[in-house]
Amino acid sequence: MRSRYALAAAGLAVAALTTLATPASATAAPAASTLGPAATVIGIEFVDANYQGATYTVTGGTCTATTSDVDFYVNSMPGGWNDVVSSFHSYANCYTKLYENSNRNGSTYGFVGDSSYVGNAMNDRASSIEWS
């Protein structure tokens, strides 16, 4: 019984660090209702530089591979993830852009495919994200 409980607790911890990004074309509906559970990983954010430390995995779909439009976004980082990102990987033809403030406002870093360090100006300051 203890091993089942430990696995269930581990599953909840992983689920808490995974979210669905809102498509840029979506209305105000919750992201989970617009994308479904089989969505593709579009980005992994890391607490530390060089892709180290805790991760925040974001799922969406495939990006258009052009930075002239916004395919997905997170307007407000989930609990525990505001102002902690130091590096990230992008997937599914996406490029990532970090914003200093929520609702995609303030200073920015990106659009970049991968970043082993977001630089001193943006380190531990991201409050929202776009993928294009």
XYZ file of N, CA and C in Angstrom:
396
model
N 0.813 -1.197 0.000
C 0.000 0.000 0.000
C 0.856 1.260 0.000
N 1.957 1.237 0.712
C 2.795 2.424 0.738
C 3.343 2.751 -0.634
N 3.733 1.740 -1.425
C 4.282 2.019 -2.746
C 3.223 2.618 -3.662
N 1.965 2.167 -3.558
C 0.898 2.766 -4.365
C 0.682 4.224 -3.970
N 0.719 4.495 -2.664
C 0.553 5.863 -2.196
C 1.695 6.738 -2.705
N 2.929 6.228 -2.632
C 4.092 6.990 -3.093
C 3.976 7.277 -4.581
N 3.541 6.294 -5.369
C 3.379 6.509 -6.803
C 2.268 7.512 -7.072
N 1.183 7.440 -6.333
C 0.094 8.389 -6.509
C 0.551 9.798 -6.160
N 1.299 9.937 -5.089
C 1.806 11.246 -4.687
C 2.785 11.781 -5.731
N 3.644 10.914 -6.272
C 4.583 11.334 -7.307
C 3.826 11.768 -8.551
N 2.784 11.054 -8.902
C 1.968 11.418 -10.052
C 1.315 12.777 -9.873
N 0.835 13.067 -8.669
C 0.242 14.370 -8.402
C 1.275 15.470 -8.499
N 2.495 15.207 -8.028
C 3.558 16.206 -8.107
C 3.895 16.510 -9.555
N 3.988 15.492 -10.395
C 4.275 15.703 -11.811
C 3.116 16.447 -12.461
N 1.897 16.059 -12.170
C 0.738 16.718 -12.756
C 0.685 18.187 -12.368
N 1.118 18.516 -11.172
C 1.092 19.898 -10.722
C 2.070 20.762 -11.495
N 3.098 20.153 -12.083
C 4.098 20.908 -12.819
C 3.834 20.911 -14.316
N 2.736 20.357 -14.760
C 2.396 20.322 -16.171
C 1.125 21.123 -16.381
N 1.126 21.931 -17.421
C -0.064 22.719 -17.716
C -0.285 22.771 -19.211
N -1.461 23.147 -19.614
C -1.776 23.325 -21.015
C -1.730 24.809 -21.331
N -1.031 25.156 -22.399
C -0.972 26.552 -22.808
C -2.242 26.922 -23.554
N -2.632 28.159 -23.438
C -3.814 28.636 -24.129
C -3.444 28.990 -25.560
N -4.174 28.457 -26.557
C -3.894 28.843 -27.936
C -4.166 30.337 -28.117
N -3.365 30.975 -28.932
C -3.527 32.409 -29.144
C -4.893 32.735 -29.733
N -5.490 31.818 -30.453
C -6.778 32.072 -31.082
C -7.966 31.724 -30.182
N -7.707 31.217 -28.993
C -8.782 30.760 -28.108
C -9.480 31.934 -27.439
N -10.691 31.687 -27.009
C -11.403 32.672 -26.203
C -10.943 32.496 -24.764
N -11.690 33.010 -23.819
C -11.292 32.950 -22.421
C -11.545 31.583 -21.785
N -11.904 30.578 -22.571
C -12.146 29.242 -22.029
C -10.872 28.682 -21.416
N -10.983 27.841 -20.377
C -9.791 27.231 -19.783
C -9.017 26.427 -20.822
N -7.692 26.466 -20.743
C -6.850 25.798 -21.733
C -7.145 24.310 -21.821
N -7.421 23.670 -20.694
C -7.660 22.229 -20.706
C -8.852 21.863 -21.584
N -9.834 22.715 -21.660
C -11.008 22.392 -22.467
C -10.768 22.650 -23.941
N -9.750 23.429 -24.290
C -9.501 23.716 -25.690
C -8.482 22.782 -26.315
N -7.639 22.163 -25.521
C -6.561 21.365 -26.090
C -6.679 19.871 -25.845
N -7.238 19.455 -24.748
C -7.357 18.024 -24.456
C -6.090 17.451 -23.856
N -6.184 16.223 -23.337
C -5.089 15.628 -22.585
C -3.921 15.124 -23.429
N -4.098 14.917 -24.733
C -3.025 14.345 -25.548
C -2.213 15.419 -26.253
N -2.175 16.617 -25.728
C -1.456 17.717 -26.348
C 0.051 17.459 -26.349
N 0.755 18.170 -27.186
C 2.192 18.025 -27.392
C 2.975 18.961 -26.473
N 4.124 18.520 -25.992
C 4.998 19.381 -25.192
C 5.534 20.486 -26.098
N 5.349 21.745 -25.663
C 5.880 22.874 -26.421
C 7.025 23.563 -25.695
N 7.132 23.357 -24.382
C 8.218 23.988 -23.649
C 8.438 23.370 -22.283
N 9.689 23.387 -21.863
C 10.047 22.997 -20.502
C 10.883 24.129 -19.928
N 10.392 24.690 -18.832
C 11.086 25.776 -18.138
C 11.850 25.177 -16.962
N 13.040 25.698 -16.687
C 13.897 25.185 -15.619
C 14.176 26.271 -14.590
N 14.247 25.885 -13.327
C 14.539 26.812 -12.244
C 15.980 27.303 -12.306
N 16.892 26.448 -12.732
C 18.313 26.799 -12.763
C 18.829 26.904 -14.191
N 19.957 27.562 -14.348
C 20.623 27.660 -15.646
C 21.083 26.275 -16.098
N 21.400 26.159 -17.374
C 21.904 24.922 -17.972
C 20.927 23.761 -17.838
N 19.628 24.085 -17.894
C 18.570 23.071 -17.895
C 18.610 22.180 -16.649
N 18.812 22.812 -15.522
C 18.916 22.096 -14.247
C 17.778 22.511 -13.313
N 17.573 21.696 -12.288
C 16.602 22.002 -11.254
C 15.187 21.587 -11.624
N 14.233 22.051 -10.849
C 12.822 21.717 -11.061
C 12.365 22.179 -12.436
N 11.370 21.491 -12.987
C 10.873 21.813 -14.319
C 9.381 22.115 -14.307
N 8.984 22.927 -15.247
C 7.584 23.262 -15.513
C 7.357 22.939 -16.988
N 6.594 21.895 -17.267
C 6.361 21.437 -18.626
C 5.023 21.972 -19.122
N 5.042 22.572 -20.304
C 3.842 23.162 -20.886
C 3.496 22.421 -22.169
N 2.229 22.051 -22.304
C 1.778 21.356 -23.502
C 0.827 22.233 -24.300
N 0.790 21.988 -25.582
C -0.087 22.738 -26.476
C -0.290 21.942 -27.733
N 0.260 22.390 -28.828
C 0.204 21.715 -30.116
C 1.477 22.036 -30.860
N 1.445 21.989 -32.152
C 2.618 22.322 -32.957
C 2.559 23.793 -33.336
N 3.667 24.486 -33.177
C 3.732 25.897 -33.550
C 3.957 26.027 -35.059
N 3.726 27.218 -35.565
C 3.870 27.483 -36.996
C 5.311 27.682 -37.422
N 6.250 27.704 -36.490
C 7.687 27.860 -36.757
C 8.015 29.230 -37.336
N 7.180 30.191 -37.096
C 7.476 31.571 -37.454
C 7.211 32.436 -36.227
N 8.016 33.468 -36.043
C 7.837 34.315 -34.867
C 6.981 35.544 -35.167
N 6.331 35.565 -36.321
C 5.472 36.700 -36.650
C 4.072 36.568 -36.072
N 3.784 35.424 -35.429
C 2.489 35.221 -34.793
C 2.695 34.537 -33.447
N 1.673 34.518 -32.629
C 1.732 33.839 -31.333
C 0.811 32.631 -31.408
N 1.375 31.442 -31.174
C 0.593 30.215 -31.251
C 0.002 29.809 -29.902
N 0.754 29.993 -28.816
C 0.306 29.620 -27.478
C 0.870 30.625 -26.483
N 0.218 30.717 -25.319
C 0.733 31.605 -24.286
C 0.246 31.169 -22.906
N 0.966 31.622 -21.896
C 0.573 31.496 -20.498
C 0.629 32.915 -19.940
N -0.531 33.467 -19.589
C -0.600 34.853 -19.118
C -0.129 35.037 -17.685
N -0.141 33.979 -16.914
C 0.267 34.067 -15.517
C 0.875 32.734 -15.105
N 2.076 32.770 -14.599
C 2.753 31.544 -14.194
C 1.992 30.894 -13.041
N 1.966 29.561 -13.016
C 1.273 28.863 -11.927
C 2.017 29.036 -10.598
N 1.359 28.677 -9.524
C 1.938 28.798 -8.182
C 3.339 28.226 -8.090
N 4.236 28.993 -7.546
C 5.611 28.570 -7.364
C 6.510 28.809 -8.560
N 5.960 29.269 -9.673
C 6.759 29.448 -10.899
C 6.917 30.895 -11.314
N 6.336 31.828 -10.610
C 6.537 33.229 -10.938
C 7.936 33.657 -10.495
N 8.667 34.266 -11.391
C 10.000 34.814 -11.099
C 11.023 33.765 -10.677
N 11.032 32.588 -11.319
C 12.038 31.579 -10.985
C 12.735 30.963 -12.204
N 12.308 31.241 -13.417
C 12.861 30.585 -14.613
C 14.251 31.131 -14.937
N 15.193 30.182 -15.173
C 16.554 30.560 -15.550
C 16.984 29.985 -16.896
N 16.321 28.925 -17.377
C 16.634 28.341 -18.678
C 15.400 27.619 -19.202
N 15.399 27.283 -20.509
C 14.254 26.580 -21.081
C 14.612 25.875 -22.375
N 13.816 24.878 -22.700
C 13.846 24.186 -23.996
C 12.507 24.435 -24.673
N 12.530 24.569 -26.001
C 11.306 24.698 -26.793
C 11.179 23.475 -27.687
N 9.945 23.044 -27.958
C 9.679 21.854 -28.765
C 8.555 22.135 -29.766
N 8.338 21.190 -30.671
C 7.210 21.200 -31.621
C 7.223 22.445 -32.516
N 8.390 22.785 -33.052
C 8.571 23.944 -33.934
C 8.344 25.278 -33.239
N 8.373 25.298 -31.911
C 8.085 26.535 -31.170
C 9.355 27.302 -30.815
N 9.193 28.603 -30.683
C 10.191 29.497 -30.122
C 9.545 30.139 -28.901
N 10.322 30.348 -27.843
C 9.803 30.835 -26.564
C 10.167 32.292 -26.345
N 9.225 33.038 -25.767
C 9.462 34.431 -25.374
C 8.973 34.600 -23.939
N 9.859 35.051 -23.060
C 9.517 35.302 -21.662
C 9.175 36.774 -21.473
N 8.221 37.030 -20.585
C 7.832 38.397 -20.235
C 8.044 38.607 -18.747
N 8.490 39.796 -18.399
C 8.746 40.132 -16.999
C 7.458 40.199 -16.171
N 6.365 40.628 -16.785
C 5.107 40.797 -16.058
C 4.042 39.833 -16.575
N 2.985 39.647 -15.794
C 1.877 38.810 -16.236
C 1.163 39.487 -17.410
N 0.313 38.727 -18.081
C -0.435 39.187 -19.250
C 0.469 39.662 -20.385
N 1.666 39.087 -20.432
C 2.628 39.322 -21.506
C 2.962 40.805 -21.679
N 3.366 41.398 -20.562
C 3.765 42.806 -20.527
C 5.160 42.942 -19.937
N 5.759 44.099 -20.151
C 7.063 44.402 -19.573
C 8.217 43.960 -20.445
N 9.397 43.906 -19.870
C 10.604 43.506 -20.591
C 10.469 42.075 -21.084
N 11.171 41.757 -22.178
C 11.070 40.430 -22.778
C 12.436 39.814 -23.041
N 12.411 38.499 -23.227
C 13.583 37.744 -23.672
C 13.081 36.713 -24.680
N 13.557 36.772 -25.912
C 13.149 35.811 -26.941
C 12.591 36.553 -28.134
N 12.103 35.855 -29.056
C 11.809 34.451 -29.264
C 13.108 33.673 -29.485
N 13.261 32.571 -28.726
C 14.452 31.735 -28.778
C 14.014 30.282 -28.722
N 14.716 29.410 -29.450
C 14.391 27.991 -29.421
C 14.742 27.351 -28.095
N 15.972 27.480 -27.681
C 16.463 26.960 -26.403
C 17.353 28.019 -25.785
N 17.399 28.046 -24.463
C 18.268 28.994 -23.782
C 18.812 28.352 -22.516
N 20.133 28.153 -22.467
C 20.747 27.567 -21.275
C 20.821 28.575 -20.131
N 20.664 29.861 -20.457
C 20.581 30.914 -19.436
C 19.873 32.107 -20.058
N 18.870 32.617 -19.401
C 18.071 33.709 -19.951
C 18.708 35.079 -19.771
N 19.880 35.135 -19.181
C 20.596 36.398 -18.991
C 20.237 37.063 -17.682
N 21.138 37.919 -17.239
C 20.945 38.588 -15.953
C 19.696 39.463 -15.924
N 19.340 40.069 -17.048
C 18.187 40.971 -17.085
C 16.856 40.238 -16.897
N 16.766 38.942 -17.298
C 15.503 38.210 -17.193
C 15.556 37.069 -16.180
N 16.726 36.720 -15.691
C 16.843 35.614 -14.748
C 15.944 35.831 -13.529
N 15.139 34.820 -13.229
C 14.219 34.856 -12.087
C 13.239 36.030 -12.140
N 12.785 36.379 -13.363
C 11.848 37.491 -13.507
C 10.645 37.162 -14.386
N 10.590 35.981 -15.004
C 9.503 35.659 -15.941
C 8.177 35.463 -15.212
N 7.154 36.156 -15.696
C 5.807 36.039 -15.131
C 4.773 35.577 -16.150
N 5.132 35.570 -17.438
C 4.277 35.046 -18.491
C 5.139 34.636 -19.684
N 4.557 33.829 -20.577
C 5.329 33.232 -21.681
C 4.474 33.168 -22.945
N 5.138 33.318 -24.096
C 4.518 33.075 -25.401
C 5.337 32.045 -26.154
N 4.661 31.293 -27.013
C 5.335 30.393 -27.944
C 4.843 30.704 -29.341
N 5.778 30.800 -30.271
C 5.439 31.077 -31.649
C 6.226 30.156 -32.559
